[in-house]
CSV table of C-alpha atoms and ligand atoms in Angstrom, one decimal:
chain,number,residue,atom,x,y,z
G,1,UNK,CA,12.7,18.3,9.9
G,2,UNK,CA,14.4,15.7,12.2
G,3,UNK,CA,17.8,15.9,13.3
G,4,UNK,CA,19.9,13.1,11.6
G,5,UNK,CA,23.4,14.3,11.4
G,6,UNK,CA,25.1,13.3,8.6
G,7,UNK,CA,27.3,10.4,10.5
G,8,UNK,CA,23.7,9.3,12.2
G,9,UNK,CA,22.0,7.1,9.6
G,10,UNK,CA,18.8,5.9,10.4
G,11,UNK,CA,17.8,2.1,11.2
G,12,UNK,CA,14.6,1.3,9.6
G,13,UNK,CA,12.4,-2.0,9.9
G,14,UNK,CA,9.9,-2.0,6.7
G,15,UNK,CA,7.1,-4.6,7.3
G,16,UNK,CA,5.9,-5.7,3.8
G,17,UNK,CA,8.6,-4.4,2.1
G,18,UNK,CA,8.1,-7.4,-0.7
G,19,UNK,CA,4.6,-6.3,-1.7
G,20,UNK,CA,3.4,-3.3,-4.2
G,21,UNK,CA,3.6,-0.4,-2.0
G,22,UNK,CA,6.2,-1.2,0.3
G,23,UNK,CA,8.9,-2.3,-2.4
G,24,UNK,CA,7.9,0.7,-4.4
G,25,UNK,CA,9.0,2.5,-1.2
G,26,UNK,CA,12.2,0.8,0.1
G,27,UNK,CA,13.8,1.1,-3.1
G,28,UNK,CA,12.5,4.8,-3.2
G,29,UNK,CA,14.0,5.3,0.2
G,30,UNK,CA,17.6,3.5,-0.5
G,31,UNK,CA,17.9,5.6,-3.6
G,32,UNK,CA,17.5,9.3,-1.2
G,33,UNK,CA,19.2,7.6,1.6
G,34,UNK,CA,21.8,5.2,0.5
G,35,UNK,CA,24.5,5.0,3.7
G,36,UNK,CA,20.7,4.0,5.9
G,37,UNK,CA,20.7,0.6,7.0
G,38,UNK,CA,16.9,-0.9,6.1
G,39,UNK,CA,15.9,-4.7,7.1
G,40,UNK,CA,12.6,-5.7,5.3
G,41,UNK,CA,10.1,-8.0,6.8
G,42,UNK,CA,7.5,-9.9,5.1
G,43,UNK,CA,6.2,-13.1,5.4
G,44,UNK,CA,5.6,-13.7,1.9
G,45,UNK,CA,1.9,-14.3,1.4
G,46,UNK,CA,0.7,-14.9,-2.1
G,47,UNK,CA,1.3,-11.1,-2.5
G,48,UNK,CA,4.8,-10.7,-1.3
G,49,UNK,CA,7.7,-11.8,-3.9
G,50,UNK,CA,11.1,-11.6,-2.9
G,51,UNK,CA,11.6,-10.7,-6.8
G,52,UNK,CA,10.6,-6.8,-6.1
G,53,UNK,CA,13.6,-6.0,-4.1
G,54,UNK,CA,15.9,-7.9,-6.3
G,55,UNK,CA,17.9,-4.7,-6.9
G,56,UNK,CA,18.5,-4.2,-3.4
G,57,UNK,CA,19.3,-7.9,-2.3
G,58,UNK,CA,23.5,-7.0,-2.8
G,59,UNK,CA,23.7,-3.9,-0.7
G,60,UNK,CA,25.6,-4.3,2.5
G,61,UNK,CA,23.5,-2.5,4.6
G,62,UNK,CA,20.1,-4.2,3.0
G,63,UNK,CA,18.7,-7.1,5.1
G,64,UNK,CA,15.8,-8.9,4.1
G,65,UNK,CA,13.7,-11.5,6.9
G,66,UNK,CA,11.0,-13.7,6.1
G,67,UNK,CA,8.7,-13.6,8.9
G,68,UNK,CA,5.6,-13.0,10.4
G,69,UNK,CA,4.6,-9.5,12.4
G,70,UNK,CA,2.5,-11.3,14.6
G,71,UNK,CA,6.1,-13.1,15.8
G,72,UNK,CA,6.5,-11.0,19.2
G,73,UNK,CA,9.9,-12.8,20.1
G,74,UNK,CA,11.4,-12.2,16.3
G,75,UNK,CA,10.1,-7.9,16.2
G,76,UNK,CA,11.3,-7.6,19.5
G,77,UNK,CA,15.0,-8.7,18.5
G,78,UNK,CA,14.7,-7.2,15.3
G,79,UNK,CA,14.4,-4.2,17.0
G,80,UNK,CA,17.2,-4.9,19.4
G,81,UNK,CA,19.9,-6.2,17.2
G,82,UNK,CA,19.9,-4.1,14.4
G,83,UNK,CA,18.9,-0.9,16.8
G,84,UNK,CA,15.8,0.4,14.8
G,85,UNK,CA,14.6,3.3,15.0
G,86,UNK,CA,12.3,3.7,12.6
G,87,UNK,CA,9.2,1.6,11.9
G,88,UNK,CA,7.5,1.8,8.0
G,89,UNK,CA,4.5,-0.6,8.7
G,90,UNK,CA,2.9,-1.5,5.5
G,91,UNK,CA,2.5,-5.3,5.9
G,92,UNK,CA,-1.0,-6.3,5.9
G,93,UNK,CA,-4.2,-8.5,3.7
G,94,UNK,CA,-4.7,-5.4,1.5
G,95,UNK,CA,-7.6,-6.8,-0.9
G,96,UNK,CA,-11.4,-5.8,0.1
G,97,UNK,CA,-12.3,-9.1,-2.1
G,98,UNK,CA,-10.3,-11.4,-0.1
G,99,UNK,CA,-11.7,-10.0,3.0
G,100,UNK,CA,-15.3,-10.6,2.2
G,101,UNK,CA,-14.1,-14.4,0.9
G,102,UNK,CA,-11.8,-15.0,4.0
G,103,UNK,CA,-11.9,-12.4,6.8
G,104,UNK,CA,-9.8,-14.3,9.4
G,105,UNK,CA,-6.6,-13.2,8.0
G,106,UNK,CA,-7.5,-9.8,8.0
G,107,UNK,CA,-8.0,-10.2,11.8
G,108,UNK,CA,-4.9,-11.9,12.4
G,109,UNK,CA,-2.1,-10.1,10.4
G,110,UNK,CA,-3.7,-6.8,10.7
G,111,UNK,CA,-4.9,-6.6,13.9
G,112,UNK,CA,-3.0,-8.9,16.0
G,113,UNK,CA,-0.3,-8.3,13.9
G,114,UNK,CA,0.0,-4.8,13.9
G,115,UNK,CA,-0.9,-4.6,18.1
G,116,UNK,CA,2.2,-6.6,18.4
G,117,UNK,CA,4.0,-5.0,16.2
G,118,UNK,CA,3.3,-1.8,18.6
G,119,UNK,CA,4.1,-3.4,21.4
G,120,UNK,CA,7.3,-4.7,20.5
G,121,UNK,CA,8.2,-1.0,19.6
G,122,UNK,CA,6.8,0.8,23.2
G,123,UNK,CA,9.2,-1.8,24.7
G,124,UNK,CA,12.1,-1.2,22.5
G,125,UNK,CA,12.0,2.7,22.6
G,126,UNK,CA,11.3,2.5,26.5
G,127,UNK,CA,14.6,0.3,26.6
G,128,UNK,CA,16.2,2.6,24.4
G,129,UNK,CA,15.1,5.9,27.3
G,130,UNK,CA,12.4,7.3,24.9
G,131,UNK,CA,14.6,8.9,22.1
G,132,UNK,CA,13.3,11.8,20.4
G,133,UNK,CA,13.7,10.8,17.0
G,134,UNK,CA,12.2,7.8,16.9
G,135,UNK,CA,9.3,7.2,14.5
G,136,UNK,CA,6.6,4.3,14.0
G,137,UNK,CA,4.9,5.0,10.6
G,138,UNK,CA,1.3,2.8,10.3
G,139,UNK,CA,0.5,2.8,6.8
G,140,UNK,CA,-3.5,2.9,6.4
G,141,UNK,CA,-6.4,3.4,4.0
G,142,UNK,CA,-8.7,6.2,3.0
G,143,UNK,CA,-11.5,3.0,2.9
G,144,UNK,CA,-11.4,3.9,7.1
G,145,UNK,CA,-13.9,6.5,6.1
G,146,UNK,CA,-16.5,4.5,4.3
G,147,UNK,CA,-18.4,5.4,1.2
G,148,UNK,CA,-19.5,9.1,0.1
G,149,UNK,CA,-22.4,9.9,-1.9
G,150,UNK,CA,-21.5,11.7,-5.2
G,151,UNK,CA,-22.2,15.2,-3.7
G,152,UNK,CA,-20.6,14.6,-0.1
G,153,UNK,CA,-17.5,16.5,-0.2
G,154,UNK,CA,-13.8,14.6,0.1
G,155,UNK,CA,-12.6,12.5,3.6
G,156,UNK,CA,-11.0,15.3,5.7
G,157,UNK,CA,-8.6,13.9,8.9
G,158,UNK,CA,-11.7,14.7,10.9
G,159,UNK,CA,-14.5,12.5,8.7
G,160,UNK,CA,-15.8,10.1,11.1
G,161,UNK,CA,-14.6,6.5,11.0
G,162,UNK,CA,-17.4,4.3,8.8
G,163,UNK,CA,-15.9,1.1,7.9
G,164,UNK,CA,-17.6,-1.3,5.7
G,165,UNK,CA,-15.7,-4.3,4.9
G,166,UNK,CA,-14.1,-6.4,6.9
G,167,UNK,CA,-10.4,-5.3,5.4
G,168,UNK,CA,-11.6,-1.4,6.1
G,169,UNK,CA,-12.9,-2.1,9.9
G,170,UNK,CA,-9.6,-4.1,10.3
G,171,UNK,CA,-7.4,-0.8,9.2
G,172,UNK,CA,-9.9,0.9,10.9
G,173,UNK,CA,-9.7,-0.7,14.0
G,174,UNK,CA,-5.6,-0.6,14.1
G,175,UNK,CA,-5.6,3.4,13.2
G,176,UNK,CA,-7.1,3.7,16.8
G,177,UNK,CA,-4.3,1.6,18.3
G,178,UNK,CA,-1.6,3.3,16.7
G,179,UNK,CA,-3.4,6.6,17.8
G,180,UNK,CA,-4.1,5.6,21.5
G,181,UNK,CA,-0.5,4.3,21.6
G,182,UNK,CA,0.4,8.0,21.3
G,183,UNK,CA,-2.0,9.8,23.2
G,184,UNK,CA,-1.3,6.9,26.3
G,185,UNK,CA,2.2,6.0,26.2
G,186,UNK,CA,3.8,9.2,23.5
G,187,UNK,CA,4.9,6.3,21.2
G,188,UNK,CA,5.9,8.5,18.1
G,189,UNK,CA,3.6,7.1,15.8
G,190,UNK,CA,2.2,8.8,12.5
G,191,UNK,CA,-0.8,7.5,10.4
G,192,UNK,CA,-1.2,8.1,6.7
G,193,UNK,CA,-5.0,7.3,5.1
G,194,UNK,CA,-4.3,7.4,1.6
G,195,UNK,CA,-6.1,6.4,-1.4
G,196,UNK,CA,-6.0,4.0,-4.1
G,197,UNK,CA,-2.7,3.6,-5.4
G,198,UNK,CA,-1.2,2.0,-8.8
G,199,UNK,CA,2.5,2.0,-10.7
G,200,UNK,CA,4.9,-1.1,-10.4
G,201,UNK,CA,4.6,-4.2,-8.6
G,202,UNK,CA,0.9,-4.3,-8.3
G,203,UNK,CA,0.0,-7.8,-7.6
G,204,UNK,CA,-2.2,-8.7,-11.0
G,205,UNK,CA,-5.6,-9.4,-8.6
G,206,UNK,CA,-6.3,-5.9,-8.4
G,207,UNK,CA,-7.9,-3.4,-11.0
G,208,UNK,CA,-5.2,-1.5,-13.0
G,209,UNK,CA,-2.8,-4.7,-13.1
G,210,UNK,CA,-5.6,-6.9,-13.5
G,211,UNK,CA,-6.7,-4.6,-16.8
G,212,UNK,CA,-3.5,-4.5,-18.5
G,213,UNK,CA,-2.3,-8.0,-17.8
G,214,UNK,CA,-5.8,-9.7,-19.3
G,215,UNK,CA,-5.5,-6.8,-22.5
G,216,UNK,CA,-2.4,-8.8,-23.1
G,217,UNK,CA,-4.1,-12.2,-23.1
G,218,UNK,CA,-7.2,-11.1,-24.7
G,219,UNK,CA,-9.2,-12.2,-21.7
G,220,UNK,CA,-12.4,-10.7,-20.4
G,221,UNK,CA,-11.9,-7.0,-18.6
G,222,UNK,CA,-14.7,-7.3,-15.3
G,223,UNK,CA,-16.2,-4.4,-13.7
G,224,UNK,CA,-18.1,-4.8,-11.2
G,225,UNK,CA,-21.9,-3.6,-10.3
G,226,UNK,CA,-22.9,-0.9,-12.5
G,227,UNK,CA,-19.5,0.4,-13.3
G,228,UNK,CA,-19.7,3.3,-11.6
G,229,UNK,CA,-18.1,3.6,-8.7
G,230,UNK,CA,-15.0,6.3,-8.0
G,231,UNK,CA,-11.7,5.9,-6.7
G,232,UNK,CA,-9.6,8.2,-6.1
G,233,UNK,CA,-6.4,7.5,-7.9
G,234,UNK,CA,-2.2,8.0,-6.8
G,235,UNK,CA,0.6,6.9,-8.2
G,236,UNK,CA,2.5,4.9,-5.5
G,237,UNK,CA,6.0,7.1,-6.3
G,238,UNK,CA,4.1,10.3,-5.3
G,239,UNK,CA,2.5,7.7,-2.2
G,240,UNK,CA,6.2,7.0,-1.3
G,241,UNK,CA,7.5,11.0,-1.7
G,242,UNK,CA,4.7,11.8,1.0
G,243,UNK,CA,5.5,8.7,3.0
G,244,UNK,CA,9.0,10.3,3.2
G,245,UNK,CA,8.0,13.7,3.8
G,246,UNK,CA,6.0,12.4,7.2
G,247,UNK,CA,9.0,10.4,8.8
G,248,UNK,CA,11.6,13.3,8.4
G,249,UNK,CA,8.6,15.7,9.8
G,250,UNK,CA,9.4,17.4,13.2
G,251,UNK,CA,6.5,16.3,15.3
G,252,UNK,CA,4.7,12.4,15.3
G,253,UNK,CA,1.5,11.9,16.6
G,254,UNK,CA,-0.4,13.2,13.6
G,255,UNK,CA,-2.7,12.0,10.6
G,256,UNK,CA,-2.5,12.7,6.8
G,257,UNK,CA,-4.7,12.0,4.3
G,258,UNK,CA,-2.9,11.5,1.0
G,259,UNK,CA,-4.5,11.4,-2.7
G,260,UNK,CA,-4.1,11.8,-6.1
G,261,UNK,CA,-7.0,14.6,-7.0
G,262,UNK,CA,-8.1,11.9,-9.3
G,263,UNK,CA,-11.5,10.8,-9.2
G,264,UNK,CA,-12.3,8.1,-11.7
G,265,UNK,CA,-15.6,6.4,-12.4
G,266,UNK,CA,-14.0,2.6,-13.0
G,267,UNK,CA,-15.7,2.5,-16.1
G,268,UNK,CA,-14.3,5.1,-17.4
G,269,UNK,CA,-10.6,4.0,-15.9
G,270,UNK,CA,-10.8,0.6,-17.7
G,271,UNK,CA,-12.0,2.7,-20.8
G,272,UNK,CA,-9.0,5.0,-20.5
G,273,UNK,CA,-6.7,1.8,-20.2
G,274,UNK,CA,-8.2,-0.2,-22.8
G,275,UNK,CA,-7.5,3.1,-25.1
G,276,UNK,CA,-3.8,3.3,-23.6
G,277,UNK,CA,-3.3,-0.2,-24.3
G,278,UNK,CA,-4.4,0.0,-28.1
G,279,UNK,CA,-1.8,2.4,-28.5
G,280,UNK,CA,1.5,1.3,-26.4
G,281,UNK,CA,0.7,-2.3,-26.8
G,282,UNK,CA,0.3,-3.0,-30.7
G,283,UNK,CA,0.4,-7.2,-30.4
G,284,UNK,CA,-2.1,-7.7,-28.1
G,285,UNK,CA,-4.8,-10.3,-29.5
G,286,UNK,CA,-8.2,-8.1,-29.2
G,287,UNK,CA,-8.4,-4.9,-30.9
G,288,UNK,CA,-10.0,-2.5,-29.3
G,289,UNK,CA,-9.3,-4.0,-26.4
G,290,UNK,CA,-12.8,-2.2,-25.1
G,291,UNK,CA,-14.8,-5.2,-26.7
G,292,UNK,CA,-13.6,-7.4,-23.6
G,293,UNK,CA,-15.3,-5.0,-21.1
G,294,UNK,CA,-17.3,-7.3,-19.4
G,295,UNK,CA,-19.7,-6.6,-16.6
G,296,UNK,CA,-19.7,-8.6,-14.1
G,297,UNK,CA,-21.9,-9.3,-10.6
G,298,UNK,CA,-20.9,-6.2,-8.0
G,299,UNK,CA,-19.1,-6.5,-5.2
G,300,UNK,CA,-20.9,-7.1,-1.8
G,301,UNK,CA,-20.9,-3.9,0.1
G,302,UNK,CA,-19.1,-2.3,-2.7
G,303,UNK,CA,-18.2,1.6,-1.4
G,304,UNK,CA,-19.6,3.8,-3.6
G,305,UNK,CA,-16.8,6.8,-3.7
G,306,UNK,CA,-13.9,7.5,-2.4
G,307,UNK,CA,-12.1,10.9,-2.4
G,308,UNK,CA,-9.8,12.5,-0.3
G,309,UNK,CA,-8.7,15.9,0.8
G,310,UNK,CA,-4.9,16.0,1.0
G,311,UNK,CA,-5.0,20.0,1.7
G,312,UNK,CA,-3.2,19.5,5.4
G,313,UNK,CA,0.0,18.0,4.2
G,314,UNK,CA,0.1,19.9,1.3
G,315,UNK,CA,-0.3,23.2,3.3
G,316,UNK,CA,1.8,21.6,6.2
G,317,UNK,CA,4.6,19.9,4.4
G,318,UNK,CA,4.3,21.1,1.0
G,319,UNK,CA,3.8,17.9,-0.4
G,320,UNK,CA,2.5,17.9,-3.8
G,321,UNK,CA,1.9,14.9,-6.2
G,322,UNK,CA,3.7,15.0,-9.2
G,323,UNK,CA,2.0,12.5,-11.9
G,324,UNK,CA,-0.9,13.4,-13.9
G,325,UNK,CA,-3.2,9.9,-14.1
G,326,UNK,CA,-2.7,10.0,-18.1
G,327,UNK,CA,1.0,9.7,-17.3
G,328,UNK,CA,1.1,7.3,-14.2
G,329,UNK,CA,-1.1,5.0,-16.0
G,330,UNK,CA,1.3,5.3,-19.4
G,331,UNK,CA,4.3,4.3,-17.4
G,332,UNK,CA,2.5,1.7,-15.5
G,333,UNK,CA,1.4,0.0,-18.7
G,334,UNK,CA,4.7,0.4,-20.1
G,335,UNK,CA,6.0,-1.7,-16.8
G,336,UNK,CA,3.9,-4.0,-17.4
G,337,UNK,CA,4.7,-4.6,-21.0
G,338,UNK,CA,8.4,-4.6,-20.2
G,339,UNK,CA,8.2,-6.9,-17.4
G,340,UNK,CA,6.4,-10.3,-18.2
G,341,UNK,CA,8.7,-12.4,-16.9
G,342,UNK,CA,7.8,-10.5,-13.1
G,343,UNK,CA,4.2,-11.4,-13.6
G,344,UNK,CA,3.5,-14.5,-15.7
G,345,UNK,CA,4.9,-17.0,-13.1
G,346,UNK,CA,1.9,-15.3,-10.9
G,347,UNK,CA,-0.9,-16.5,-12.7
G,348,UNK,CA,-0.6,-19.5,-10.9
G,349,UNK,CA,-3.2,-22.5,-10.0
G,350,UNK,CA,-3.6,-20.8,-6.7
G,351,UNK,CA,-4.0,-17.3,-8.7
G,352,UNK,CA,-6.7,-19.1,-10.9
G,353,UNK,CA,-8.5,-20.7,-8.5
G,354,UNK,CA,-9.0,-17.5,-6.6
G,355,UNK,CA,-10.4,-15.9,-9.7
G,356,UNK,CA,-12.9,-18.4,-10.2
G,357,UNK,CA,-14.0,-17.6,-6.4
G,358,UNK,CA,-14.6,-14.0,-7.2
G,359,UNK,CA,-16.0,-14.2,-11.1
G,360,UNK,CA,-17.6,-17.5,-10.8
G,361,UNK,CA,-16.3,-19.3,-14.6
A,401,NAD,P1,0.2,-5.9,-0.7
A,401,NAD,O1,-0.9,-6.9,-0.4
A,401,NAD,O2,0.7,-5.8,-2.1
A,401,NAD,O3,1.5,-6.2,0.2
A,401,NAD,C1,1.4,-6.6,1.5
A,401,NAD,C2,2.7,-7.2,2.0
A,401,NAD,O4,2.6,-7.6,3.4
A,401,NAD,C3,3.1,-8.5,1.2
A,401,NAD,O5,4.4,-8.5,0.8
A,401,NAD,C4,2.8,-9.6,2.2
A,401,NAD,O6,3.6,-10.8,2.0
A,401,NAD,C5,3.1,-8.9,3.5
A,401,NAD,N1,2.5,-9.5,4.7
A,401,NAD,C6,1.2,-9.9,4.8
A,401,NAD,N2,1.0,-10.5,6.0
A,401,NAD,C7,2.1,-10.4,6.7
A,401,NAD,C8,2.5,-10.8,8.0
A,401,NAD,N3,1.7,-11.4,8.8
A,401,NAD,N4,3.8,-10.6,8.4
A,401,NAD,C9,4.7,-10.0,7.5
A,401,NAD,N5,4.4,-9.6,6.3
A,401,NAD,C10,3.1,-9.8,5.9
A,401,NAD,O7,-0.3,-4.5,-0.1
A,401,NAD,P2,-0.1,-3.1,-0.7
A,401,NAD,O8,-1.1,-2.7,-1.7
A,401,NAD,O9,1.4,-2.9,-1.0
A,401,NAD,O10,-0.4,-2.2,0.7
A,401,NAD,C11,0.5,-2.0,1.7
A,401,NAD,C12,-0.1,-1.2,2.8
A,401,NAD,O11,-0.7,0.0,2.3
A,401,NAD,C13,-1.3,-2.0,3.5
A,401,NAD,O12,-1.2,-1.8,4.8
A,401,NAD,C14,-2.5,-1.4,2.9
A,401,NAD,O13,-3.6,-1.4,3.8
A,401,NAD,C15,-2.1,0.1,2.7
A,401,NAD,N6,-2.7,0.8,1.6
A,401,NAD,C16,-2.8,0.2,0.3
A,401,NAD,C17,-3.3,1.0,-0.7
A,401,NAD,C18,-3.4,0.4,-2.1
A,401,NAD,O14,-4.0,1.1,-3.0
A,401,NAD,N7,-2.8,-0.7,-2.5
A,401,NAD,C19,-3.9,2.3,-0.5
A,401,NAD,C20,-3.8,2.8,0.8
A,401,NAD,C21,-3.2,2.0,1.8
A,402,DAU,O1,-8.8,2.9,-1.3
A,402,DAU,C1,-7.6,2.3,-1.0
A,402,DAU,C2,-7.6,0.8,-1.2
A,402,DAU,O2,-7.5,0.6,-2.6
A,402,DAU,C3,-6.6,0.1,-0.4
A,402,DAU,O3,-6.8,0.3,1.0
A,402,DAU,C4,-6.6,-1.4,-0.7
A,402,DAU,O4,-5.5,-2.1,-0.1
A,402,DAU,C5,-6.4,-1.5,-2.2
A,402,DAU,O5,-6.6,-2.9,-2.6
A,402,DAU,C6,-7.5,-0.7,-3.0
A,402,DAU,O6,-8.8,-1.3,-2.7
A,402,DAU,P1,-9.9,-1.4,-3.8
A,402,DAU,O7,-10.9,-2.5,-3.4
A,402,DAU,O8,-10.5,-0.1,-4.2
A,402,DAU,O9,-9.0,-2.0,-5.1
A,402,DAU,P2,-9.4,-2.9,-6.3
A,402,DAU,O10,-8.3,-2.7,-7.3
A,402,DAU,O11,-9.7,-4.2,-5.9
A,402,DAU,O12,-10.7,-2.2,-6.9
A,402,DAU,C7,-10.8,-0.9,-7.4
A,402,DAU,C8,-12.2,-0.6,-7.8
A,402,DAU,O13,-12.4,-1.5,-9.0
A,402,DAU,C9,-13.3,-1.0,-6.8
A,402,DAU,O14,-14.3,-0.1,-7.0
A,402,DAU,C10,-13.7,-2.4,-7.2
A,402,DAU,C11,-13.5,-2.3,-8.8
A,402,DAU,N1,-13.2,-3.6,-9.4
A,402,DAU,C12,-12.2,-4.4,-8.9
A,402,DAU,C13,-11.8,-5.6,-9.5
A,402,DAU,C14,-10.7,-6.4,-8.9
A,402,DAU,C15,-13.9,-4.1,-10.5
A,402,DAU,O15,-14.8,-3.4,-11.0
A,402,DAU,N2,-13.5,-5.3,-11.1
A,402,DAU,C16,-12.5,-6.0,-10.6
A,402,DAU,O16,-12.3,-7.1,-11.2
């Protein structure tokens, strides 16, 4: 574990601290380490929402900055003036759908963005005379690995890189940088792959949110291709536990693979929701809400299955996931249900016109 004495508080800079993952985790890391001093920074695309760190906006030594990571002269004094030394990069274009509609983004935040982002930091901790304990975490995707076939066994650290969207080869492409960064220059940087995550905050464009939230207003429930493609499931508070885990580890310049041990045909997820929903949401308009499964033209270059084998940090660091998907999906519904106000304003014109790009009317 890293030295931090307890009068020597750590500085972090979170990049997309206002989307799902990333507000999951800053309020996750504020609640374990409330005297550190954390400055969020997110541009707000349509994903980000200021709302998600709401709780935190009060707290002295909370800072939140709207801006863009591919802003070299804003990082760089960031990273001077409030003397960070820890990075937690998790801003990026996240959805494979929006990267097959509108890849240039992708390129931009995520590549550009994140070399800059690297940059700025080889220059601040070379300034700084190459301190020890400094830490750049780059926040990446089990979809690096490509698709297996249903008999292939799970993505070790050492499966070969096999990108195949243009949002996978752009995480793809920036796992490399962060990785030569420490093999050329020792920049402390760690990379998580993890896979698909759901809880709180999950922008409603994406499966599990998208599910719930069209339950609710009896809408149609797509699924794309023939239905059965796997994911491999995690809820984002057992994402964020092993998030920690890796930035208080001893030694950076290492991968991890993180995943739930829950391989779900999507068929049989939206089933398992639609079931979940009958019981925990008695009001909504279709019952069983099964009847609005609806199957819908597949995804081009739609990965097959995704699984991941988490066995080196859970033999390393003794990380272990703590939610069963029965009850993360239970307690994700139940956010959901509790929270309209968070996600009705985001079923906006913008939101809608979107959909009708990806399902057609
Ligand atoms: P998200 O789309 O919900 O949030 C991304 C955030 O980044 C948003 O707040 C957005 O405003 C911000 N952002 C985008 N471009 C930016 C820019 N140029 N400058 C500053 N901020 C910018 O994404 P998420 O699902 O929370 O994913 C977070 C990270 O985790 C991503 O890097 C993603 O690749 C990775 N990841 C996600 C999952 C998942 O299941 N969601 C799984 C594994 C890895
Ligand atoms: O595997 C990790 C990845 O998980 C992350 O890197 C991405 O940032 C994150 O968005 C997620 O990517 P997916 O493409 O897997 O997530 P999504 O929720 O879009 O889709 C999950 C599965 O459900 C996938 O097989 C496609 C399918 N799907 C999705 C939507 C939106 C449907 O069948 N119908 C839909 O309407």
């Amino acid at each position: 574990m890293l030295n931090f004495s307890a009068k020597q508080y750590r500085k972090l800079l979170i990049t997309g601290g206002s989307g799902f993952i990333g507000s999951n985790f800053t309020r996750h890391w504020h609640k374990n380490y409330p005297s550190d001093r954390v400055i969020v920074l997110d541009v707000l695309t349509y994903a980000g929402n200021r709302k998600n760190l709401t709780s935190l906006e009060d707290k002295e030594n909370f800072r939140f900055v709207q801006g863009d990571i591919c802003d070299y002269p804003l990082i760089d004094e960031l990273l001077k003036e409030e003397n960070i030394d820890t990075v937690a990069h998790f801003a990026a274009e996240s959805h494979v759908d929006r990267s097959i509609l509108e890849p240039d983004a992708f390129i931009k935040t995520n590549v550009l963005g994140t070399f800059i982002l690297l940059e700025s930091f080889r220059h601040h901790w070379n300034t700084q005379g190459k301190p020890e304990n400094y830490r750049f975490l780059h926040v990446s995707t089990d979809e690096v690995y490509g698709s297996l076939k249903a008999d292939d066994p799970a993505f070790t650290e050492t499966t070969p890189y096999a990108p195949n969207s243009p949002y996978s080869a752009s995480k793809a492409s920036i796992d490399n940088l962060a990785r030569a960064y420490y093999h050329t220059y020792a920049i402390p940087t760690i990379i998580t792959n993890c896979s698909n995550n759901y809880g709180s905050y999950h922008f409603p464009e994406k499966l599990i949110p998208l599910t719930c939230i069209n339950i609710l207003l009896g809408k149609p429930l797509p699924v794309y291709g023939d239905t059965q493609n796997i994911r491999d499931w995690l809820y984002v508070g057992d994402h964020c536990s092993a998030l920690e885990i890796v930035i208080n580890k001893e030694n950076p310049g290492e991968t991890y693979n993180l995943g739930g041990d829950n391989q779900v045909k999507n068929l049989d997820l939206v089933t398992m929701l639609c079931d979940l929903m009958d019981e925990l949401a008695p009001d909504s308009p279709v019952k069983p809400a099964k009847q609005l499964i609806t199957f819908v033209k597949d995804r081009s270059g739609h990965d097959r299955r995704y699984a991941i084998d988490a066995t080196k940090i859970k033999t390393e660091l003794g990380w272990i996931p703590q939610e069963t998907i029965e009850g993360g999906l239970k307690k994700t519904i139940q956010w959901y249900l509790d929270n309209k106000d968070w996600w009705q304003p985001l079923l906006s014109r913008e939101y809608k016109k979107y959909s009708h790009k990806v399902y057609g009317s």
